[in-house]
Short mmCIF file of C-alpha atoms in Angstrom, two decimals:
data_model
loop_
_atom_site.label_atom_id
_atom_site.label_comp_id
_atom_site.label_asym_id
_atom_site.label_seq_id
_atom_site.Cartn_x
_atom_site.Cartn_y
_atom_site.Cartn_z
CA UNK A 385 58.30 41.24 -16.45
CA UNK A 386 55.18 41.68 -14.87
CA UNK A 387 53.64 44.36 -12.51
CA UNK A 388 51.21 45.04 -10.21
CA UNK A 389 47.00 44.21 -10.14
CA UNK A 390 45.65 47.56 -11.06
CA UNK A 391 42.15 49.08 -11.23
CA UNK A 392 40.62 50.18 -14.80
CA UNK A 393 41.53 53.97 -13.40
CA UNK A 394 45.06 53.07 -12.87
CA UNK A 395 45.45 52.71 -9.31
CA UNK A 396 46.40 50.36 -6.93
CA UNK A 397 42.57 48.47 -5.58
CA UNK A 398 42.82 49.84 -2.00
CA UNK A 399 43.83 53.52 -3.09
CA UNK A 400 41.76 54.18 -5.67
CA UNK A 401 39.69 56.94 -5.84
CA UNK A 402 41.40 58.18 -2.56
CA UNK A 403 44.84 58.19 -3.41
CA UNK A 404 46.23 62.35 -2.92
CA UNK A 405 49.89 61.34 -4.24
CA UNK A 406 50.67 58.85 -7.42
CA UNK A 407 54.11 58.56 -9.04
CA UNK A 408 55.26 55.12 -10.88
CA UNK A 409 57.91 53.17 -9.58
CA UNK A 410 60.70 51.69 -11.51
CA UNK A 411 62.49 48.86 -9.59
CA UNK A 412 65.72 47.30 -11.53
CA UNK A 413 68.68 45.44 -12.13
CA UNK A 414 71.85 46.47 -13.50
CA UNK A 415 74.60 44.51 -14.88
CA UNK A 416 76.03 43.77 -11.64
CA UNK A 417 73.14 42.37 -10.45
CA UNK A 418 72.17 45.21 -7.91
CA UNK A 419 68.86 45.59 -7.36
CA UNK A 420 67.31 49.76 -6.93
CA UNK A 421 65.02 52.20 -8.33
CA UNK A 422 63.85 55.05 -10.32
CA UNK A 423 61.87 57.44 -8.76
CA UNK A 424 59.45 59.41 -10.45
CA UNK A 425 60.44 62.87 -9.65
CA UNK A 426 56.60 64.11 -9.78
CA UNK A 427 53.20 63.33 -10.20
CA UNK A 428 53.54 63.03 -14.60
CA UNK A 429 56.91 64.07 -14.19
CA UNK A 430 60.58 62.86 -15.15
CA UNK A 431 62.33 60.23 -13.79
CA UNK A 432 65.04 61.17 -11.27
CA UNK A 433 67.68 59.67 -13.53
CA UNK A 434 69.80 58.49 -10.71
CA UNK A 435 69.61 54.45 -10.25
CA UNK A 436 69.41 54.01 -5.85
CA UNK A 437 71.09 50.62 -4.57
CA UNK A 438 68.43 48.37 -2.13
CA UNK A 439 70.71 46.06 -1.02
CA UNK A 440 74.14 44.59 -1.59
CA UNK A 441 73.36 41.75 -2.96
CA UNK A 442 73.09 40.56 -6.50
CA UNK A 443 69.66 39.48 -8.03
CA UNK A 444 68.43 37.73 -10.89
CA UNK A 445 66.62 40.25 -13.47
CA UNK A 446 64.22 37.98 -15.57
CA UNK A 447 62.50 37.39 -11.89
CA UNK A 448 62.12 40.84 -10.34
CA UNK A 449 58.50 41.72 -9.92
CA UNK A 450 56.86 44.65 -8.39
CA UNK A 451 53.66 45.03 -7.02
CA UNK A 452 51.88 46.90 -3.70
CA UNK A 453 51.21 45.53 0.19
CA UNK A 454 47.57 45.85 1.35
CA UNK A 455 48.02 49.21 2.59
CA UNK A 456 49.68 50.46 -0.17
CA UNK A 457 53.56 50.48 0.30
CA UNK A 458 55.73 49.61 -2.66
CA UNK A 459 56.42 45.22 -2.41
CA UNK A 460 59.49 43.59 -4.47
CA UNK A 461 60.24 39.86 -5.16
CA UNK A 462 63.36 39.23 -6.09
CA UNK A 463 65.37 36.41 -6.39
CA UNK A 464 68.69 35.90 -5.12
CA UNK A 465 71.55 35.44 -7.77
CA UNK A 466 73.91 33.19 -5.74
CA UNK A 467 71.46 30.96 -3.38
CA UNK A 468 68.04 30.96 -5.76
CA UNK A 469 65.96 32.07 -2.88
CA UNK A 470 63.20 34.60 -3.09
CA UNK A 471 63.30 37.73 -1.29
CA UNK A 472 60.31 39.99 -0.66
CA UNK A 473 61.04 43.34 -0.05
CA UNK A 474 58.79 46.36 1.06
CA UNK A 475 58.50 50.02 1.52
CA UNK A 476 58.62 50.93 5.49
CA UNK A 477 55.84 52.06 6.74
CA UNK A 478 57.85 53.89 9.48
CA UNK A 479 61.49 54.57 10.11
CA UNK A 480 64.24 56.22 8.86
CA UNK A 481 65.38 53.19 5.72
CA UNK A 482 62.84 53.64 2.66
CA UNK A 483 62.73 49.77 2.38
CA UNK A 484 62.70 47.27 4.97
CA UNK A 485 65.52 44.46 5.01
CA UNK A 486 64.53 41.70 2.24
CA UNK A 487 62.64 39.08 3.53
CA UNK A 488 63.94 35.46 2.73
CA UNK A 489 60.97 33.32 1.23
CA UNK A 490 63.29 30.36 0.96
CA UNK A 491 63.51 28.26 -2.04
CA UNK A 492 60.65 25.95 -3.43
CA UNK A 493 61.93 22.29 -2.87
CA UNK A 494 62.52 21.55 -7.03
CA UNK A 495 65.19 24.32 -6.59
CA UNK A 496 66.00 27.99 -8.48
CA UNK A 497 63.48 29.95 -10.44
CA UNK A 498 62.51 30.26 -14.09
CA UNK A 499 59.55 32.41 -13.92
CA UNK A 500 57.66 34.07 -11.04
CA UNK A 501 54.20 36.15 -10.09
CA UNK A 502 53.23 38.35 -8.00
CA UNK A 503 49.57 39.47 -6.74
CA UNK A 504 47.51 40.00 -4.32
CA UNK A 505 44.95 37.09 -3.39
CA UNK A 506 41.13 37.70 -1.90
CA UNK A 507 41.99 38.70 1.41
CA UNK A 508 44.37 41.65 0.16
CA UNK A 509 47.47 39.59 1.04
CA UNK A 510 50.84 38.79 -1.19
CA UNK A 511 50.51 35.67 -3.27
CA UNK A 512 53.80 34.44 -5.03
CA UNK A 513 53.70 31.52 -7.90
CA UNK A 514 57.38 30.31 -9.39
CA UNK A 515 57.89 27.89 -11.99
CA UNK A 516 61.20 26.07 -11.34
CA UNK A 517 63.61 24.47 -13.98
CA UNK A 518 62.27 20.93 -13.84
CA UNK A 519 58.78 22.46 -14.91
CA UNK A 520 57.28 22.03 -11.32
CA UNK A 521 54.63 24.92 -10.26
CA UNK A 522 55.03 26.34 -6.79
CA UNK A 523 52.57 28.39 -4.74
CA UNK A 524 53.49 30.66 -1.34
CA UNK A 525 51.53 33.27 0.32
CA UNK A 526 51.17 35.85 3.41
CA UNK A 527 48.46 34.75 6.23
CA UNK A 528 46.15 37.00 6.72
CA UNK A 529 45.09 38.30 10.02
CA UNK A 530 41.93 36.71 11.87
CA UNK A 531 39.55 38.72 14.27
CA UNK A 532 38.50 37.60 17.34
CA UNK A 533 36.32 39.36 19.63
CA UNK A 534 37.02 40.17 23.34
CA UNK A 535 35.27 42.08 26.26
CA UNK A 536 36.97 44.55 27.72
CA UNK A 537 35.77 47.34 30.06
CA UNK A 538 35.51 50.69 29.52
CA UNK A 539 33.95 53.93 31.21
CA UNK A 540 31.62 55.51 28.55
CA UNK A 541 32.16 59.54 28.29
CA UNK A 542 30.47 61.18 31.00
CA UNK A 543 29.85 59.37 32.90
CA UNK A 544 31.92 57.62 35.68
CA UNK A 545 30.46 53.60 35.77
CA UNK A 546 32.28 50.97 34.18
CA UNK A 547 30.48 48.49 31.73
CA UNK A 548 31.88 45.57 29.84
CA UNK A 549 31.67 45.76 25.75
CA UNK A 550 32.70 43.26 23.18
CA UNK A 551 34.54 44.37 20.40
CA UNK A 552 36.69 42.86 17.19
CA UNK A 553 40.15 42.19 17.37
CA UNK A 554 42.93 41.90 14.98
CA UNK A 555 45.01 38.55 15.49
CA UNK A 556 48.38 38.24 13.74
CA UNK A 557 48.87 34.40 12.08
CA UNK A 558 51.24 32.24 14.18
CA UNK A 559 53.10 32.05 10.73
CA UNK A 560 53.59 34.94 8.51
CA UNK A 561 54.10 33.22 5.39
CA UNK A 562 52.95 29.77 4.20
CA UNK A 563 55.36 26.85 3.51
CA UNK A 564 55.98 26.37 -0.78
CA UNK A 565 53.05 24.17 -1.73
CA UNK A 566 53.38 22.34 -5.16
CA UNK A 567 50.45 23.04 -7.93
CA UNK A 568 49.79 20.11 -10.22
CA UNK A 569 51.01 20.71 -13.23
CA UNK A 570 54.04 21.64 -15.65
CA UNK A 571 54.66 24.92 -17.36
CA UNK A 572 57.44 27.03 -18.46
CA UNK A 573 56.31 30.15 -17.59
CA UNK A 574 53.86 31.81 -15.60
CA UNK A 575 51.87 35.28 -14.99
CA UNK A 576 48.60 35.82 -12.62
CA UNK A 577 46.00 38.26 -12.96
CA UNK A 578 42.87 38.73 -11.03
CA UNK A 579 39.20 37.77 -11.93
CA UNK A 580 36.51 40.79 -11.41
CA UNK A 581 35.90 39.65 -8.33
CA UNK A 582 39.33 39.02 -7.04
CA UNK A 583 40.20 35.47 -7.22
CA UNK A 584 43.33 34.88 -8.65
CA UNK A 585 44.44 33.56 -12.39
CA UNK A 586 47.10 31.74 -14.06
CA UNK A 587 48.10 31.58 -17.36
CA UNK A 588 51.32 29.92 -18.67
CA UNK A 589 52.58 28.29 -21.07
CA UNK A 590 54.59 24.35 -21.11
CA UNK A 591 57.51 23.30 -22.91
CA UNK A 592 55.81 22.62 -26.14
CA UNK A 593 54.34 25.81 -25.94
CA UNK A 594 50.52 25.19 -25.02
CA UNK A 595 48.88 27.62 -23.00
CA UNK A 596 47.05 26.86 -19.99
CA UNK A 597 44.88 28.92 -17.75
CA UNK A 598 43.58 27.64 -14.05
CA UNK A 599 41.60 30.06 -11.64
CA UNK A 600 40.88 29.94 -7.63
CA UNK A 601 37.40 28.62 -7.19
CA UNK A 602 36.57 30.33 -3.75
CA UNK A 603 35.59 34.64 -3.56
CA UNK A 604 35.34 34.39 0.01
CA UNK A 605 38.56 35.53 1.55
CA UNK A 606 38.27 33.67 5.12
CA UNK A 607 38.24 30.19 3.17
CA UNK A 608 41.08 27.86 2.07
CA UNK A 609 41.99 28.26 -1.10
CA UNK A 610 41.35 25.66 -4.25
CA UNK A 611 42.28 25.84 -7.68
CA UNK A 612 39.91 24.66 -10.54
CA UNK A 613 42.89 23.17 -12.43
CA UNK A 614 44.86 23.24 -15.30
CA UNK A 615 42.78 24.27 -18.33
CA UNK A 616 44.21 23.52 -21.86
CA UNK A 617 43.07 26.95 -23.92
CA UNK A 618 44.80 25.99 -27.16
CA UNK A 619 41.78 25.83 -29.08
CA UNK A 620 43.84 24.59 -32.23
CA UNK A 621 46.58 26.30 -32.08
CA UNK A 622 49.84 25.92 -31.51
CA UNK A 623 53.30 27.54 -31.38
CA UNK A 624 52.33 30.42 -28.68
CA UNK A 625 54.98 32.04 -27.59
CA UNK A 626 53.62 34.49 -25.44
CA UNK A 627 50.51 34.54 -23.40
CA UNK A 628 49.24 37.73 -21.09
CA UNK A 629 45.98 38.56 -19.98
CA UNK A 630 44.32 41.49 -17.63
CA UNK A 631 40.64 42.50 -16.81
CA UNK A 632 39.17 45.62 -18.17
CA UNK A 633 36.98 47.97 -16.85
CA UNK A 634 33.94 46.36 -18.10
CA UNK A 635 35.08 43.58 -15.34
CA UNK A 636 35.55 41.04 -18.19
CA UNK A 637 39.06 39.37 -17.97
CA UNK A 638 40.86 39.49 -21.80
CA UNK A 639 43.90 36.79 -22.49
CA UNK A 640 45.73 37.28 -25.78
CA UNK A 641 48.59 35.49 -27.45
CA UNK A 642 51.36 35.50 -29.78
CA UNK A 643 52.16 33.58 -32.60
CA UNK A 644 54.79 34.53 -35.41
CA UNK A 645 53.50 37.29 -36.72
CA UNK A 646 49.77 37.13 -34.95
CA UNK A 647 48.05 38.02 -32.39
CA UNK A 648 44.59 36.06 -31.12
CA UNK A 649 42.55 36.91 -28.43
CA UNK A 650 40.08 35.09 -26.02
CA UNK A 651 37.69 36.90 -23.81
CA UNK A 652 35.53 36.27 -21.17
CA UNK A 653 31.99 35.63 -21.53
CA UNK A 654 30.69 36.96 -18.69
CA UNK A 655 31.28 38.76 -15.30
CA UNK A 656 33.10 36.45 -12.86
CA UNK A 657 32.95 33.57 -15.41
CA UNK A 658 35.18 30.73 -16.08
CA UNK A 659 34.41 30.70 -19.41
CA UNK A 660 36.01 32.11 -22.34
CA UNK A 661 35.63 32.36 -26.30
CA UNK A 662 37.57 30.76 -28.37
CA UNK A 663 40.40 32.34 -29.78
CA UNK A 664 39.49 35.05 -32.40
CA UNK A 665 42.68 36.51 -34.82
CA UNK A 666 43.12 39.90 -33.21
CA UNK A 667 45.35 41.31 -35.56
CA UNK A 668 48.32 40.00 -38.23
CA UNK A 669 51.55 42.02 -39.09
CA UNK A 670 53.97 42.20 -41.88
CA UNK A 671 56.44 40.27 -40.00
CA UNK A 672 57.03 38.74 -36.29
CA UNK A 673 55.76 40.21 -32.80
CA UNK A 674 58.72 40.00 -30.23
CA UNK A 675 56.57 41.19 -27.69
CA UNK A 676 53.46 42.34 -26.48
CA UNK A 677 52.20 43.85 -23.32
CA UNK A 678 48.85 45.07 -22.10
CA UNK A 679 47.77 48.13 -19.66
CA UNK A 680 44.64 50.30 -18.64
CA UNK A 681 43.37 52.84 -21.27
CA UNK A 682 42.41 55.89 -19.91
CA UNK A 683 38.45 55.68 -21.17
CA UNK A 684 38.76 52.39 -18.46
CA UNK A 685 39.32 49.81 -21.43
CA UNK A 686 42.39 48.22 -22.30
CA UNK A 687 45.14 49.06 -23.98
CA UNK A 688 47.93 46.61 -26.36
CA UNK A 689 51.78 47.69 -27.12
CA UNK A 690 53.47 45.18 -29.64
CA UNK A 691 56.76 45.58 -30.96
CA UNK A 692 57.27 44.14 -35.33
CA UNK A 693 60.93 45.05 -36.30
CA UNK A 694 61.83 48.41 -34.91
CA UNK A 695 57.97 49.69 -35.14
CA UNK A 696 56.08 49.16 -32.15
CA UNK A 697 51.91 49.65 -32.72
CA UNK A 698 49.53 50.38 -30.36
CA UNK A 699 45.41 50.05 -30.41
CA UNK A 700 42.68 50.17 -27.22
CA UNK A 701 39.66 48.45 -26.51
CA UNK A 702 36.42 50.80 -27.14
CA UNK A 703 34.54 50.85 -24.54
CA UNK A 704 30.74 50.71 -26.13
CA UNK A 705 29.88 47.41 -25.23
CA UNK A 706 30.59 45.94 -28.68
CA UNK A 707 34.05 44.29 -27.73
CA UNK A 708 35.96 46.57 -30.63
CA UNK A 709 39.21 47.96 -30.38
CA UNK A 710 40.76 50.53 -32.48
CA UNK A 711 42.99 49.57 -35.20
CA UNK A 712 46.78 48.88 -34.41
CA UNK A 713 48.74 52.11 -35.71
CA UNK A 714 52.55 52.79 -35.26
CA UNK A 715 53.17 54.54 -31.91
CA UNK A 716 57.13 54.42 -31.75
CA UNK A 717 60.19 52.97 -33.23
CA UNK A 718 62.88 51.25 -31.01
CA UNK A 719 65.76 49.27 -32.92
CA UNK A 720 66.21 45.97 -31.98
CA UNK A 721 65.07 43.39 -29.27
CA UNK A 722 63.01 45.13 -26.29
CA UNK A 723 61.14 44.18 -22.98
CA UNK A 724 58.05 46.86 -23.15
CA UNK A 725 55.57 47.78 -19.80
CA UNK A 726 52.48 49.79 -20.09
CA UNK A 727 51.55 51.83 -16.81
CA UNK A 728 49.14 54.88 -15.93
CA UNK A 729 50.69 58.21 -14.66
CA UNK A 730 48.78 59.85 -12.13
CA UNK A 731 46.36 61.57 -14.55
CA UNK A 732 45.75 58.20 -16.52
CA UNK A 733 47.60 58.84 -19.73
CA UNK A 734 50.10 55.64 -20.05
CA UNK A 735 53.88 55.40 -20.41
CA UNK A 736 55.24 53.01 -22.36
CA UNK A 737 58.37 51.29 -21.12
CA UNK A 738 60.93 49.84 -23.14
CA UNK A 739 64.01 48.12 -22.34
CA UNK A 740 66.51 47.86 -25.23
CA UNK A 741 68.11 44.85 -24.96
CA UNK A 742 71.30 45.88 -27.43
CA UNK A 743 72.14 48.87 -25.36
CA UNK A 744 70.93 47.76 -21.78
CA UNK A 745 69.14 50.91 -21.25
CA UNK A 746 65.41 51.68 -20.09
CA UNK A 747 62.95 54.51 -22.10
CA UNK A 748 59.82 56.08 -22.09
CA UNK A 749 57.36 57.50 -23.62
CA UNK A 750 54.42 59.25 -22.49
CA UNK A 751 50.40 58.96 -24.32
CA UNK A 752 49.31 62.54 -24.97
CA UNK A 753 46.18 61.71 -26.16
CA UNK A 754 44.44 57.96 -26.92
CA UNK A 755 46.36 57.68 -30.32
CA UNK A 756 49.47 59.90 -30.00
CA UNK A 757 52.75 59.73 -27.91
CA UNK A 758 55.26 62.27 -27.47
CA UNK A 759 57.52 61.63 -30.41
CA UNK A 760 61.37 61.39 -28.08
CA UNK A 761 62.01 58.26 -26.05
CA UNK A 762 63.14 59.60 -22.47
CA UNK A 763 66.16 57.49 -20.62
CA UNK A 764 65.41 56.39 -17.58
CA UNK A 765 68.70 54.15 -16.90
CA UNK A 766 71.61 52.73 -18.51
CA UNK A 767 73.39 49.45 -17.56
CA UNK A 768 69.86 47.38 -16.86
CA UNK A 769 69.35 44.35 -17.68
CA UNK A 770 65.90 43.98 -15.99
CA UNK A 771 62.92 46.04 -14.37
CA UNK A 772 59.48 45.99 -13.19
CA UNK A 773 56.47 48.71 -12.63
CA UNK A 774 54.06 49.65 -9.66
CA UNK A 775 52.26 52.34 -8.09
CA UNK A 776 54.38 54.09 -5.42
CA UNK A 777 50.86 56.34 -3.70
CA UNK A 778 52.58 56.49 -0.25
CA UNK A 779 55.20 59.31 0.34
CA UNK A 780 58.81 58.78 1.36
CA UNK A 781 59.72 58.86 5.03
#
C-alpha cells in the first residue's frame, strides 16, 4: 500500500499553503474485487461510511495506489483482475461523473503485476514503476506539455492599432503516455519517494531479500530522464523484509527497515545527496514487527507506526537538528495481522489506518496530540481486502 508524495505540512506539493478545502481520501477494494471510496465527510471529520462503486470491473487489491494529478484532482492505479493491465483513473475536472473512465496503461511486456508505485516525477507529471512476476522492473510515465512561443496580433486597450506580440504557448505531447520501458534490474517489490528536490527514488527489495535503492540523476524537468542505478544498501544485513522511506521536513530523505523483531534506519547525509549512513538499530521489540509505515508529524518531522503482536507503537522524529526521535510507546492495540497508513487531516494531526486482515475491515484512529490517540478504533468499511490514501483538496462537481 502506498500513497501519495506529500509535503512536511501534509499537503499535496502544488496545494500547499493554498489549499481552502482538505479531506483524505480512501480508495478500496472489496471482496468482489470492486474498486470505490470513502469519503471523508468533513474537513477532520468521519468517514461517510458508505463504500461508492468506480467502475464495474474487478481489481487487484495488493496494487491499488492513490496519489494526486498536477493540478490537484484525486489519481488511481489500479490493476485489472482479469487482463493484468493497469488502469489510471482520475477525478474530473469538469462534468457531471466524479471520476473519469479508467484509462488503460496496457501491460508491461514480462506480463501481470506484483508490486507497483505511484508519484509524481520533476515536471509534476504521473510516473508509474511495476515489478512483474519474473522479477523484471518496468517504468511508464505521462508527457509533459512543451511551450512554444508564437506571434499573434492583438489591439492593446485603448487604443485602436494593431501590433504583433510573442507570447508562450502550451503544446500537448503527440503521445500522452510513454511506452513500458524496462529498468535494469530484479526486485520483488517496489515503492518511490521523492528526493528534496524532486527527483524520484526507488527502494525495493529482491528475492533474497536485499534492499536496493536507485535515484533519477537529472532536477531539471525539460531533460530525459536517467537513473543512477541499482544501489545495494545492505550494509551487512540481511533478512529485510520490509523497506520504506520518505523525506522530512528538514529536506533529508529517511529509509528504514525491518528485520524480525528490529527496526534500522539509514538517513541521508545531506540536502539533495545520494549518500546515506549506514544503517543504525532504530529500535528492537519484544517480539516481531509485521509492519511498519511512515507519515508527516505535525512539528514537520516524521512520524513511525509499527505493529508487535496486537500492540502497535508509535514515536516521531524531533525536529532540533540532532536527528532524535522520541521513544516508541504503545499507541493502539489491533488483534491480529494488519496493513497500517499514516496520513494528515486537514489540521495536521495524523490518522492511523489499519486494515485487519482477519475481519476484512478498515479503522481509524485519530492523533490528539504528538503522543496520544483517541482511545476507539472508528470503521471505515467492512468487506476490504485492500486500500490506499491521498489528499482529495478539490471539491466534488
Amino acid at each position: 500500500m502506498q500513497t501519495d508524495e506529500i509535503t512536511s505540512d501534509g499537503l499535496p506539493q502544488e496545494a500547499a499553503g493554498a489549499a481552502a478545502y482538505f479531506r483524505i481520501f480512501v480508495a478500496a477494494v472489496n471482496t468482489s474485487g470492486t474498486l470505490g471510496y470513502f469519503d471523508q465527510t468533513s474537513e477532520n471529520g468521519p468517514y461517510s461510511g458508505s463504500f461508492t462503486p468506480l467502475t464495474g470491473d474487478a481489481y487487484v487489491p495488493a496494487t491499488l495506489r492513490a496519489g494526486t494529478t498536477t493540478n490537484g484532482y484525486v489519481a488511481l492505479l489500479a490493476e485489472d483482475n482479469a487482463t493484468g493491465h493497469l488502469s489510471f483513473i482520475r477525478e474530473e475536472p469538469e462534468g457531471t461523473d466524479r471520476f473519469e473512465v479508467p484509462l488503460d496503461l496496457g501491460l508491461p511486456a514480462a506480463g501481470p503485476c506484483k508490486s507497483t508505485a505511484m508519484i509524481r516525477g520533476i515536471d509534476g507529471m504521473i510516473n508509474v514503476f511495476a515489478v512483474c512476476a519474473d522479477q523484471t522492473i518496468w517504468w511508464k510515465y505521462a508527457n509533459s506539455y512543451s511551450v512554444r512561443e508564437e506571434t499573434i496580433t492583438t489591439t492593446p486597450p485603448g487604443t485602436e492599432t494593431p501590433i504583433e506580440v510573442t507570447v508562450p504557448v502550451r503544446v500537448p505531447p503527440d503521445q500522452a503516455w510513454s511506452d513500458w520501458q524496462q529498468l535494469p534490474g530484479a526486485l520483488v517489490s517496489l515503492s518511490a519517494f521523492h528526493n528534496a528536490d524532486g527527483r524520484i527514488c526507488l527502494v525495493g527489495l529482491n528475492a533474497s531479500q536485499v534492499p536496493y535503492l536507485n535515484m533519477q540523476t537529472s532536477d531539471h524537468p525539460q531533460l530525459p530522464e536517467h537513473w543512477a542505478g541499482w544501489e545495494n544498501i545492505s550494509g551487512g544485513l540481511t533478512g529485510f523484509e520490509q523497506i520504506t522511506a520518505a523525506i522530512s521536513g528538514n529536506a533529508i530523505a529517511h529509509i528504514f527497515a525491518r528485520i524480525g523483531s528490529k527496526i534500522y534506519q539509514r538517513v541521508q547525509t545531506e540536502v539533495d545527496g545520494s549518500e546515506f549512513t549506514d544503517w543504525v538499530l532504530f529500535s528492537s521489540f519484544p517480539d516481531t514487527v509485521s509492519t511498519l509505515t511512515l507519515g508527516p508529524a505535525r512539528n514537520t518531522g516524521l512520524y513511525l507506526a509499527a505493529q508487535v503482536g496486537s500492540a502497535i507503537y508509535g514515536c516521531n522524529e524531533i525536529m532540533d537538528g540532532s536527528g532524535s526521535w522520541t521513544q516508541p510507546a504503545i499507541i493502539a492495540h489491533m488483534d491480529g495481522n494488519c496493513t497500517l497508513s499514516l496520513w494528515p487531516n486537514a489540521d495536521g494531526q495524523l490518522s492511523l489506518f489499519a486494515l485487519q486482515s482477519a475481519s476484512s475491515t478498515l479503522f481509524c484512529i485519530t492523533q490528539l496530540v504528538s503522543d496520544r490517540w483517541s482511545a476507539t478504533w472508528q470503521p471505515i468499511g467492512a468487506a476490504l481486502t485492500g486500500f490506499a490514501l491521498t489528499s482529495d483538496v478539490t471539491p466534488n462537481p
